[in-house]
Coordinates of C-alpha atoms and ligand atoms in Angstrom, one line a residue:
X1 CA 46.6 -7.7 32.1
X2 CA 46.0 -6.3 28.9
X3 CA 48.1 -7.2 25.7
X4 CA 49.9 -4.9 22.9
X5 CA 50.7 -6.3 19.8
X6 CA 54.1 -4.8 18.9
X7 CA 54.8 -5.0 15.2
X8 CA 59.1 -4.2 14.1
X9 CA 59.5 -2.4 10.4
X10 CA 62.5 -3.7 8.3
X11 CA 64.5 -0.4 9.4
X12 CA 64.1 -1.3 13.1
X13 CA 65.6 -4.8 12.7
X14 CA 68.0 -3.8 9.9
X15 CA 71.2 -4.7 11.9
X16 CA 72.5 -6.7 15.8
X17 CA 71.9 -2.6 17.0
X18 CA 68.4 -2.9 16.1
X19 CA 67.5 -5.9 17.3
X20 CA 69.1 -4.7 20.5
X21 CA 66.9 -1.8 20.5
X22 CA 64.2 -3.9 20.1
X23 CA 64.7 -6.1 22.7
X24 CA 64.6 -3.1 25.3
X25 CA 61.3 -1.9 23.7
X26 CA 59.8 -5.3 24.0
X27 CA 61.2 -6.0 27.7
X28 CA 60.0 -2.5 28.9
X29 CA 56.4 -3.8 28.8
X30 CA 55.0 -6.9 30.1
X31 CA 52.4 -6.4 28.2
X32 CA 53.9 -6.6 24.8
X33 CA 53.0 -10.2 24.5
X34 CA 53.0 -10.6 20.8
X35 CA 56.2 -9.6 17.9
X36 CA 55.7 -9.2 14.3
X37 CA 59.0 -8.7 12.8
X38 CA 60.0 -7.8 9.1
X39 CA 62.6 -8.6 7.1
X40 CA 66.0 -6.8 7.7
X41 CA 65.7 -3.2 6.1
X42 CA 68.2 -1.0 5.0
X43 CA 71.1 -0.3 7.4
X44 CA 71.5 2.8 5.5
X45 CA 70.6 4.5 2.2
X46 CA 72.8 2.9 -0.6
X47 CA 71.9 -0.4 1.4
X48 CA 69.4 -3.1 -0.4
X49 CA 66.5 -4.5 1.5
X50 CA 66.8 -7.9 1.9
X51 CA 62.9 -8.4 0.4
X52 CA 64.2 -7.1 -2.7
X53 CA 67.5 -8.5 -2.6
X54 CA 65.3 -12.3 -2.5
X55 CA 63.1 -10.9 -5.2
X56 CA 66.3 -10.6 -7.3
X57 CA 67.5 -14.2 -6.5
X58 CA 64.2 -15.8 -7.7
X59 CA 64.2 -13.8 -11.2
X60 CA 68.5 -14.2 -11.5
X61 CA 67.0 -17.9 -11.3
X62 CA 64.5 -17.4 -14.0
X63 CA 66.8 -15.7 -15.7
X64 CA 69.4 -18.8 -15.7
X65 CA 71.7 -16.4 -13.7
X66 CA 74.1 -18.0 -10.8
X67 CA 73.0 -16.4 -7.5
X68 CA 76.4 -18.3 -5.2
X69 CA 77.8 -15.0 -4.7
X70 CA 74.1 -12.8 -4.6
X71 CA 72.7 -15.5 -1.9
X72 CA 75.9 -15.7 0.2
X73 CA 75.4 -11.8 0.7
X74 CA 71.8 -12.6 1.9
X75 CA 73.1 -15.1 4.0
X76 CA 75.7 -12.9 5.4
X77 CA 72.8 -10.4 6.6
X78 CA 71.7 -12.7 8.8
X79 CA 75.2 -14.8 10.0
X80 CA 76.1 -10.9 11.0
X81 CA 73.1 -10.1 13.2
X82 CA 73.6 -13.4 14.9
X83 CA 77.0 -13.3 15.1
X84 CA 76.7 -9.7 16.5
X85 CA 74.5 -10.7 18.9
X86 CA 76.5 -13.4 19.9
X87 CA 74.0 -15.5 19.7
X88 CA 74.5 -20.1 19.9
X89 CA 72.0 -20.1 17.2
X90 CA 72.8 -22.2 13.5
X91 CA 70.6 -20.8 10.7
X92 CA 72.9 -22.6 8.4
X93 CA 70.4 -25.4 7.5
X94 CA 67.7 -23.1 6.8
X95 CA 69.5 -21.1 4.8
X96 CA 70.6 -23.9 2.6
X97 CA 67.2 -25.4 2.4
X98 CA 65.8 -21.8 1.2
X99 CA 68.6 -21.7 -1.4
X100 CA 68.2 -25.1 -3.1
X101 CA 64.3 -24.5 -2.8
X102 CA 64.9 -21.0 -4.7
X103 CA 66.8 -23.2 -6.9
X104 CA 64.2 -25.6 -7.7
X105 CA 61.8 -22.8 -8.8
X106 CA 59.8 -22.1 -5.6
X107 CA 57.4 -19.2 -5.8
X108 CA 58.2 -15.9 -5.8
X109 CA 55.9 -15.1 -3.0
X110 CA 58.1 -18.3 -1.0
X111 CA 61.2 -16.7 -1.7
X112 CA 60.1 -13.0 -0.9
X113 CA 58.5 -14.4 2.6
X114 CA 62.3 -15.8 3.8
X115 CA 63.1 -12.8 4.5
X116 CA 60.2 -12.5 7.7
X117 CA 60.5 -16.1 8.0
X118 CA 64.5 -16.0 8.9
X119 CA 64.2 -12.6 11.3
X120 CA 61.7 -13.5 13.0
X121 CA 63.5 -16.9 14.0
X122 CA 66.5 -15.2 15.4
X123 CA 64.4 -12.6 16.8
X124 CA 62.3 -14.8 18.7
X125 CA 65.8 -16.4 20.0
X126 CA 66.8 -13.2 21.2
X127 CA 64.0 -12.5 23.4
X128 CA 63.2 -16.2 24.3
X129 CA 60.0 -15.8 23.1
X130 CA 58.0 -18.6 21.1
X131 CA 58.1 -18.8 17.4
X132 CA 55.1 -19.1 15.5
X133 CA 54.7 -19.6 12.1
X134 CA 52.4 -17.0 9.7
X135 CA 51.9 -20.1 7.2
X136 CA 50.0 -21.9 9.8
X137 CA 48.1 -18.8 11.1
X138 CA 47.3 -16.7 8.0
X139 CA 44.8 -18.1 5.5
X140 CA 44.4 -17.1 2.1
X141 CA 41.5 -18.2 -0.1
X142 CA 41.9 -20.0 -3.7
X143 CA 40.9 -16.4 -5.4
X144 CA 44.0 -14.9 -3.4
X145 CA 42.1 -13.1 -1.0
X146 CA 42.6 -12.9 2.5
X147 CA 40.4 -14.7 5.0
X148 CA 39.7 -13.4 7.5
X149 CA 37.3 -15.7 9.2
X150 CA 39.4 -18.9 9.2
X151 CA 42.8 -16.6 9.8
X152 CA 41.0 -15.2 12.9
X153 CA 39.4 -18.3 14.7
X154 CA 43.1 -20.3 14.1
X155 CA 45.2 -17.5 14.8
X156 CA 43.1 -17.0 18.3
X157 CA 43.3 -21.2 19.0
X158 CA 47.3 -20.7 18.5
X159 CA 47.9 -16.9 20.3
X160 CA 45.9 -18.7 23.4
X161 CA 48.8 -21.4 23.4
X162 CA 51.5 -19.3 24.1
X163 CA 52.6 -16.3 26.2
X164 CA 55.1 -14.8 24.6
X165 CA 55.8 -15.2 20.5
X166 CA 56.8 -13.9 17.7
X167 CA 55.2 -14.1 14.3
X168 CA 56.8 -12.8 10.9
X169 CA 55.3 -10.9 8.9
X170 CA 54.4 -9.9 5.2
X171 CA 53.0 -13.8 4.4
X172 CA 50.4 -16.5 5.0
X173 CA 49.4 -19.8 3.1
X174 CA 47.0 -20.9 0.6
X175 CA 44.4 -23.7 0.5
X176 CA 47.2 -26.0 -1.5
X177 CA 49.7 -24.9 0.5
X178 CA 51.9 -22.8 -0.7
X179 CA 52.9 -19.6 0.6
X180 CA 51.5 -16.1 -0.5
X181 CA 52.6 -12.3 0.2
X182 CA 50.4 -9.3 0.9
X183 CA 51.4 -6.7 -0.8
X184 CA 54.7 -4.5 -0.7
X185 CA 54.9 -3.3 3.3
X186 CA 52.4 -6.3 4.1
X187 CA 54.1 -6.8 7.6
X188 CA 51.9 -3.9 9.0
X189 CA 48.8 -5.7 7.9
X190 CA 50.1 -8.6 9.8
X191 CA 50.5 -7.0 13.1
X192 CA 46.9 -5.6 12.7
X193 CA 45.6 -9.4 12.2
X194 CA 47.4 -10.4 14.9
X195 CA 46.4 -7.4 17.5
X196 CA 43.0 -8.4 16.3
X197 CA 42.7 -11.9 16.7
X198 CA 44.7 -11.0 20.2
X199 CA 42.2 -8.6 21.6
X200 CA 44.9 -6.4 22.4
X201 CA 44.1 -3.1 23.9
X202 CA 47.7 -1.1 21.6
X203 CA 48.7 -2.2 18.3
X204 CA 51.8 -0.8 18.3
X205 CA 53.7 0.0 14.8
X206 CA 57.0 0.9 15.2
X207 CA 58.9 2.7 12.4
X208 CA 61.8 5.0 12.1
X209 CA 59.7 8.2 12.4
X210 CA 58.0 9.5 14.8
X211 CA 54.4 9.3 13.8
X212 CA 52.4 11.6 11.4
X213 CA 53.7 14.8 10.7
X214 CA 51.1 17.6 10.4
X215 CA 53.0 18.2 6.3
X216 CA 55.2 16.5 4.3
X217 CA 59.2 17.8 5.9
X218 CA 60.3 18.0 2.2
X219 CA 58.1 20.5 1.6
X220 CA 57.2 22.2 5.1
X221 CA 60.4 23.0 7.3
X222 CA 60.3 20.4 11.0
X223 CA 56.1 20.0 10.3
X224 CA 54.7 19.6 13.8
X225 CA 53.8 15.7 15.0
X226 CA 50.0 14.5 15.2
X227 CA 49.6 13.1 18.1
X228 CA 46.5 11.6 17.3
X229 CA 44.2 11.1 14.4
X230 CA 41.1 9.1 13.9
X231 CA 41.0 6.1 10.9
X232 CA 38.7 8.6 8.6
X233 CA 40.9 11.3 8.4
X234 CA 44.0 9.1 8.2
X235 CA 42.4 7.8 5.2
X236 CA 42.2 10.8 3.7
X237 CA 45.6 12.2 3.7
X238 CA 47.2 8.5 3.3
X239 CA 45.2 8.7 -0.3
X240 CA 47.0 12.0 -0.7
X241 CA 50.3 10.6 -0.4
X242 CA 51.2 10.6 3.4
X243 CA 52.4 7.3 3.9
X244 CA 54.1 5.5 6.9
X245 CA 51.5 2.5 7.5
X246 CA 50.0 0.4 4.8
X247 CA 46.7 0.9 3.8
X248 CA 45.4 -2.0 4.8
X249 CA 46.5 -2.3 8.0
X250 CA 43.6 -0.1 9.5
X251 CA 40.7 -2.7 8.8
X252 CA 41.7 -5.6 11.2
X253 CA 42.2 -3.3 14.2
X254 CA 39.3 -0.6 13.4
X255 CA 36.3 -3.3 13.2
X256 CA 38.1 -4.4 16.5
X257 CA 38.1 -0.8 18.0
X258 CA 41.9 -1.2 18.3
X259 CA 44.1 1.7 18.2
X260 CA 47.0 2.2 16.0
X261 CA 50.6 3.7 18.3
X262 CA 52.8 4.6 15.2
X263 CA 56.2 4.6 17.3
X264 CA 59.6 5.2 16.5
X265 CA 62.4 2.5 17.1
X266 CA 65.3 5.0 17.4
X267 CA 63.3 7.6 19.6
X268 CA 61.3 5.3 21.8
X269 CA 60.3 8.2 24.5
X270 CA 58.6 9.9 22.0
X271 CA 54.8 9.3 21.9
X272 CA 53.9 9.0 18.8
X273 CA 50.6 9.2 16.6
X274 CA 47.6 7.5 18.2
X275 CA 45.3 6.3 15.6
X276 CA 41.9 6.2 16.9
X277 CA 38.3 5.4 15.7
X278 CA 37.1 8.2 17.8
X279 CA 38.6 11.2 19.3
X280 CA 36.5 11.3 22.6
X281 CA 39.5 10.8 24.3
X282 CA 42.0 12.1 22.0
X283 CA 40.5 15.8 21.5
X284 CA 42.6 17.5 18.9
X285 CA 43.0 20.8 20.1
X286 CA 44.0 21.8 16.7
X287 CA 41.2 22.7 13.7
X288 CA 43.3 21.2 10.9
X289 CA 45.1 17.7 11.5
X290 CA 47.2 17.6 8.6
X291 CA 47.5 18.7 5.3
X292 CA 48.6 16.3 1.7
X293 CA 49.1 17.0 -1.5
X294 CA 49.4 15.0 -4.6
X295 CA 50.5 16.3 -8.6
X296 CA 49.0 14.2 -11.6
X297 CA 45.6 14.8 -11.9
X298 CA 42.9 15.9 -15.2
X299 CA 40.0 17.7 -15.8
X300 CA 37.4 16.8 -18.0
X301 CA 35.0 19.7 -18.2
X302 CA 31.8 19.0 -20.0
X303 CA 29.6 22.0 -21.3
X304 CA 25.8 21.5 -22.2
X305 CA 22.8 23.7 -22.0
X306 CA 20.2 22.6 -19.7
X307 CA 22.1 20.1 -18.8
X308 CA 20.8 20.3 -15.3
X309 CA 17.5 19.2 -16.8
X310 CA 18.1 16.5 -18.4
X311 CA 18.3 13.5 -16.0
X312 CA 21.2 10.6 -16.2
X313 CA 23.6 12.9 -17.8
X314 CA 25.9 12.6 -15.2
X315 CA 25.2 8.4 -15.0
X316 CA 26.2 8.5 -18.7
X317 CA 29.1 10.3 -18.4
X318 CA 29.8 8.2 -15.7
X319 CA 29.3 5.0 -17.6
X320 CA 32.0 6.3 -20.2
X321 CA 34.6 6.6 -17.5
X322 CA 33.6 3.1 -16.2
X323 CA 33.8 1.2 -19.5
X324 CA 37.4 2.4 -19.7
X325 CA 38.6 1.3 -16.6
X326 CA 38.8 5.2 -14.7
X327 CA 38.0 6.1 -11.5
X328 CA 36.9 9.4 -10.8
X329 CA 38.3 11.4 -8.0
X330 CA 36.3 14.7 -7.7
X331 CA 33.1 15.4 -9.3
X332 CA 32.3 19.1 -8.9
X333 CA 30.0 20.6 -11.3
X334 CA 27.6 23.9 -12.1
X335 CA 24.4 24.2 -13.5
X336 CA 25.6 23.2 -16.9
X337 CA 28.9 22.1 -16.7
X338 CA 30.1 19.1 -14.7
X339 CA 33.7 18.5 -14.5
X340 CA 35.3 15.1 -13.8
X341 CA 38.8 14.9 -12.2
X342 CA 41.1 12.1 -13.0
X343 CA 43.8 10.5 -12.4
X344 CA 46.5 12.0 -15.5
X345 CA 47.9 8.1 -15.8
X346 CA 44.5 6.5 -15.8
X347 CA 43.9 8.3 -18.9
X348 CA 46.9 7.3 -20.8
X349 CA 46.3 6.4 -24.1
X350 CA 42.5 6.3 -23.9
X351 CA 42.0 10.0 -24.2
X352 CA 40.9 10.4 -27.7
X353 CA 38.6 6.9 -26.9
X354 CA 37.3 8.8 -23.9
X355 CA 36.3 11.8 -25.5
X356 CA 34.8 10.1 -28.6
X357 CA 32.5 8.1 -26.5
X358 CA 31.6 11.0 -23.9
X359 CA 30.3 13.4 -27.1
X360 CA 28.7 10.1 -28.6
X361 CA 26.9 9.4 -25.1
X362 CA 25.6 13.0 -24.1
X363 CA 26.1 15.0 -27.0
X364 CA 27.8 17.7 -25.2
X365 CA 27.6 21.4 -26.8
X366 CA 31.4 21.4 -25.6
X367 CA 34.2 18.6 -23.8
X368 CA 37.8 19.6 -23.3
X369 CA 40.7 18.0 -20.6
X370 CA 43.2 19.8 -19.2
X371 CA 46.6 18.3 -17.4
X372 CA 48.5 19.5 -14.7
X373 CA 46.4 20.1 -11.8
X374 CA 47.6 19.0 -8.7
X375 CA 45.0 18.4 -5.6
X376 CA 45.5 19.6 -2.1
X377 CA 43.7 18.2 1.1
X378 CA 43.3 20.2 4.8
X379 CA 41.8 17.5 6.9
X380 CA 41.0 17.9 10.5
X381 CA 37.7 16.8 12.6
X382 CA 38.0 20.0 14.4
X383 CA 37.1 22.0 10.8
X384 CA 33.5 21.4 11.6
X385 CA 33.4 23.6 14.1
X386 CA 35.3 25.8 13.8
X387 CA 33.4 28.6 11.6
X388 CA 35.7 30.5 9.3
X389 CA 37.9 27.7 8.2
X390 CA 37.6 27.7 5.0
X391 CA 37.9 31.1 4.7
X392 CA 41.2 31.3 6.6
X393 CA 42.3 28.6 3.7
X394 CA 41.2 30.4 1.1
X395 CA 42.4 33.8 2.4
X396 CA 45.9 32.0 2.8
X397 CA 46.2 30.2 -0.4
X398 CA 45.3 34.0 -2.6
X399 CA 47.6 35.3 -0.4
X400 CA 50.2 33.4 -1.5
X401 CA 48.9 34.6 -4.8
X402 CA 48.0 31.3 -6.1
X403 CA 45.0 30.8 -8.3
X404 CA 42.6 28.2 -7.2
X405 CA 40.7 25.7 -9.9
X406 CA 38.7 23.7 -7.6
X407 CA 36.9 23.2 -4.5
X408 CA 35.3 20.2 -2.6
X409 CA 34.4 20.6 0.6
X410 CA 33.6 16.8 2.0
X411 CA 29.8 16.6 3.2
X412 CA 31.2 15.4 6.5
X413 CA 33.3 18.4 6.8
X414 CA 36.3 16.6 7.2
X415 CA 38.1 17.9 4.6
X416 CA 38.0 20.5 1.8
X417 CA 40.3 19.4 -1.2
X418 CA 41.7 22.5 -3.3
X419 CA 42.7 21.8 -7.2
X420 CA 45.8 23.9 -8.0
X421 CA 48.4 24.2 -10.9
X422 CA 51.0 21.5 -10.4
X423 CA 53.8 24.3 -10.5
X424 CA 51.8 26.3 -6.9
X425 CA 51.3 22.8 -5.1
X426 CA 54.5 23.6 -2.7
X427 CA 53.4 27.3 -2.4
X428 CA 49.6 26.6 -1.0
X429 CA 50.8 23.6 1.5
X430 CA 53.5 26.1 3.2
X431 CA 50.7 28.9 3.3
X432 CA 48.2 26.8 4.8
X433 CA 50.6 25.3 7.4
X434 CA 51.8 29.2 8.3
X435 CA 48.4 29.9 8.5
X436 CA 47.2 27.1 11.1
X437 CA 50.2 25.9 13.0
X438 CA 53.0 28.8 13.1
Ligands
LIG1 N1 59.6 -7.0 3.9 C1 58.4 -6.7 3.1 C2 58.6 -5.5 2.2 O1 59.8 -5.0 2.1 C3 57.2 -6.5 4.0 C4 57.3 -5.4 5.1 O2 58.4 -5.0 5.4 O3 56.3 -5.0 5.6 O4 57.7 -5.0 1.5

């Protein structure tokens, strides 16, 4: 029998109703084998997640600042779900031992992880599963980095020890021992390590939406679901801005040829997004798979005669943005102009620097940066062959009488990115959409 890796956000285990949820997800399927929980998540949306409310413990403690009456609401997160669950199960001891160990000036990363640490413990209670730690299954290296090679060999000795466990998320351990976070939503990178190292056939990520939607609903009315998308172009329009898994998370379970089920806690019939390395079994029969947008960006456009000519111009401008610490997003260019888009923040305060250096470098005959562009991405594997695509975006974008300032069509074809004023952004996602889905 085949195993699915089943990883819980903090909204899905936010509350004893959750948990409850979860445990029917779980029990449904033999085959979900392996449990990566979060911390408790909000329950609604003036509620604090309890990640942040530990972050705030450790610096009230830095801060000389009591945290009695802060921790005991912590504690109470927890007392609750058990207590709700009805539950024989004392956390009382670990809850003091985190506490004084807060006290005592543990890490930040140590405090931050409790939050995993404690779930996962009455989680695993709930659904009589084994508990293992992540702190004797994830490695970090002295540098901070992750690795991989020692996480996956001990991870696979432990997995093959039990048959049914949970593991928390978000954290692992160093060489000297102490404990260390991934980054913000680091759970999801967990549950990727863990499908790996389990050589599960499904990671499965569940959430409290749906899957990918085909536009962002704040700016598309009820955007239709994508129900599946490969790693490439999910790249593409999570660098945009659509978010629901961390970033991360793909590596682990892509070198594995592992797919990704995005599912949704509170709608568990619903299928989902599959995220797959290749669609030969998940044909899209749409041409565009989703479309992202993102305000904030600059141009620097660069005029020279015969520019074209003279070789490692571009190399030098280049070199300028590199020595102040900018990465480029967009590079198109003409015969003798080349135009640089940037990141707006990344150029904060270095502006006049940049510009100095860039006529001192190339000697351009002119150099100017303008703000407020905002970039636009229509990605979908079926673009490439489809003929007519971009013309059906352009056609739909003028239509909607907004003026386009840029165009860069991907050499794979993937994607064709569209520079826009800031202010049209809105305007040229809802025409695009009309145009391919409705
Ligand atoms: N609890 C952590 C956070 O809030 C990690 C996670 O939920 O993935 O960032």
């Amino acid at each position: 029998m085949g195993i699915k890796v089943v990883k819980f956000g903090g909204s899905s285990l936010a509350d004893a109703e959750h948990f409850r949820r979860v445990a029917d997800i779980v029990k449904a399927d033999p085959k979900r084998r392996f449990v990566v929980a979060s911390a408790p998540g909000k329950r609604c949306s003036a509620d604090t997640k309890v990640t942040d409310m530990l972050y705030r413990c450790y610096d009230m403690v830095h801060n000389r600042e009591d945290i009695t009456e802060y921790y005991a609401q912590i504690a109470e997160r927890y007392n609750s779900i058990i207590r709700d669950l009805e539950l024989d199960f004392d956390i009382s001891g670990e809850l003091e031992y985190i506490r004084n160990a807060i006290l005592h000036h543990s890490g930040r990363d140590f405090a931050a992880s409790r939050g995993e640490y404690l779930n996962s413990l009455i989680l695993a209670k709930f659904l009589h599963y084994d508990f293992i730690d992540a702190e004797s299954v994830i490695f970090f290296r002295d540098n901070g980095l992750y690795d991989e090679e020692r996480t996956n060999r001990e991870m696979r000795m432990e997995l093959q020890k039990h048959e049914r466990a949970v593991i928390p998320g978000f954290y692992g351990v160093m060489p000297n021992g102490t404990i260390k976070t991934f980054s913000r939503g680091g759970s999801d990178i967990t549950g990727s390590i863990v499908a790996q190292a389990a050589d599960a056939e499904l990671y499965e990520n569940w959430t409290d939406v749906s899957g990918f939607l085909m536009a962002d609903p704040r700016i598309v009315d009820d955007p239709a679901p994508i129900q599946s998308i490969t790693y490439r172009e999910l790249r593409e329009l999570s660098y945009m801005g659509a978010s629901v898994l961390h970033e991360e998370a793909i590596f682990p379970v892509r070198n594995a040829g592992i797919p990704i089920n995005i599912r949704n806690t509170n709608e568990p019939t619903a299928d989902g997004t599959m995220i797959v390395a290749s669609t030969a079994e998940y044909d899209s029969k749409r041409i565009i798979t989703g479309i992202a947008g993102k305000k904030g960006f600059s141009v620097i456009t660069i005029e020279k005669d015969m520019m074209n000519a003279e070789i490692g111009f571009g190399r030098r401008v280049l070199d300028v943005l590199e020595d102040h610490d900018i990465s480029f997003e967009h590079l198109p260019s003409g015969v003798d102009t080349m135009s640089v888009i940037v990141s707006s923040a990344h150029l904060e305060g270095r502006r006049e620097r940049v510009i100095a250096t860039i006529n001192k470098r190339v000697r351009p005959d002119s150099i100017m940066i303008e703000d407020g562009l905002a970039l636009l991405a229509v990605v979908g594997r079926g673009m490439v062959k489809a003929k007519g695509t971009a013309a059906r975006v352009f056609n739909a974008i003028s239509k909607a009488d907004v003026n386009i300032r840029m165009i860069d069509q991907g050499s794979s074809e993937l994607n064709i990115i569209i520079g826009v004023e800031e202010h049209d952004l809105e305007k040229a996602q809802r025409a695009i959409y009309a145009e391919f889905v409705k």
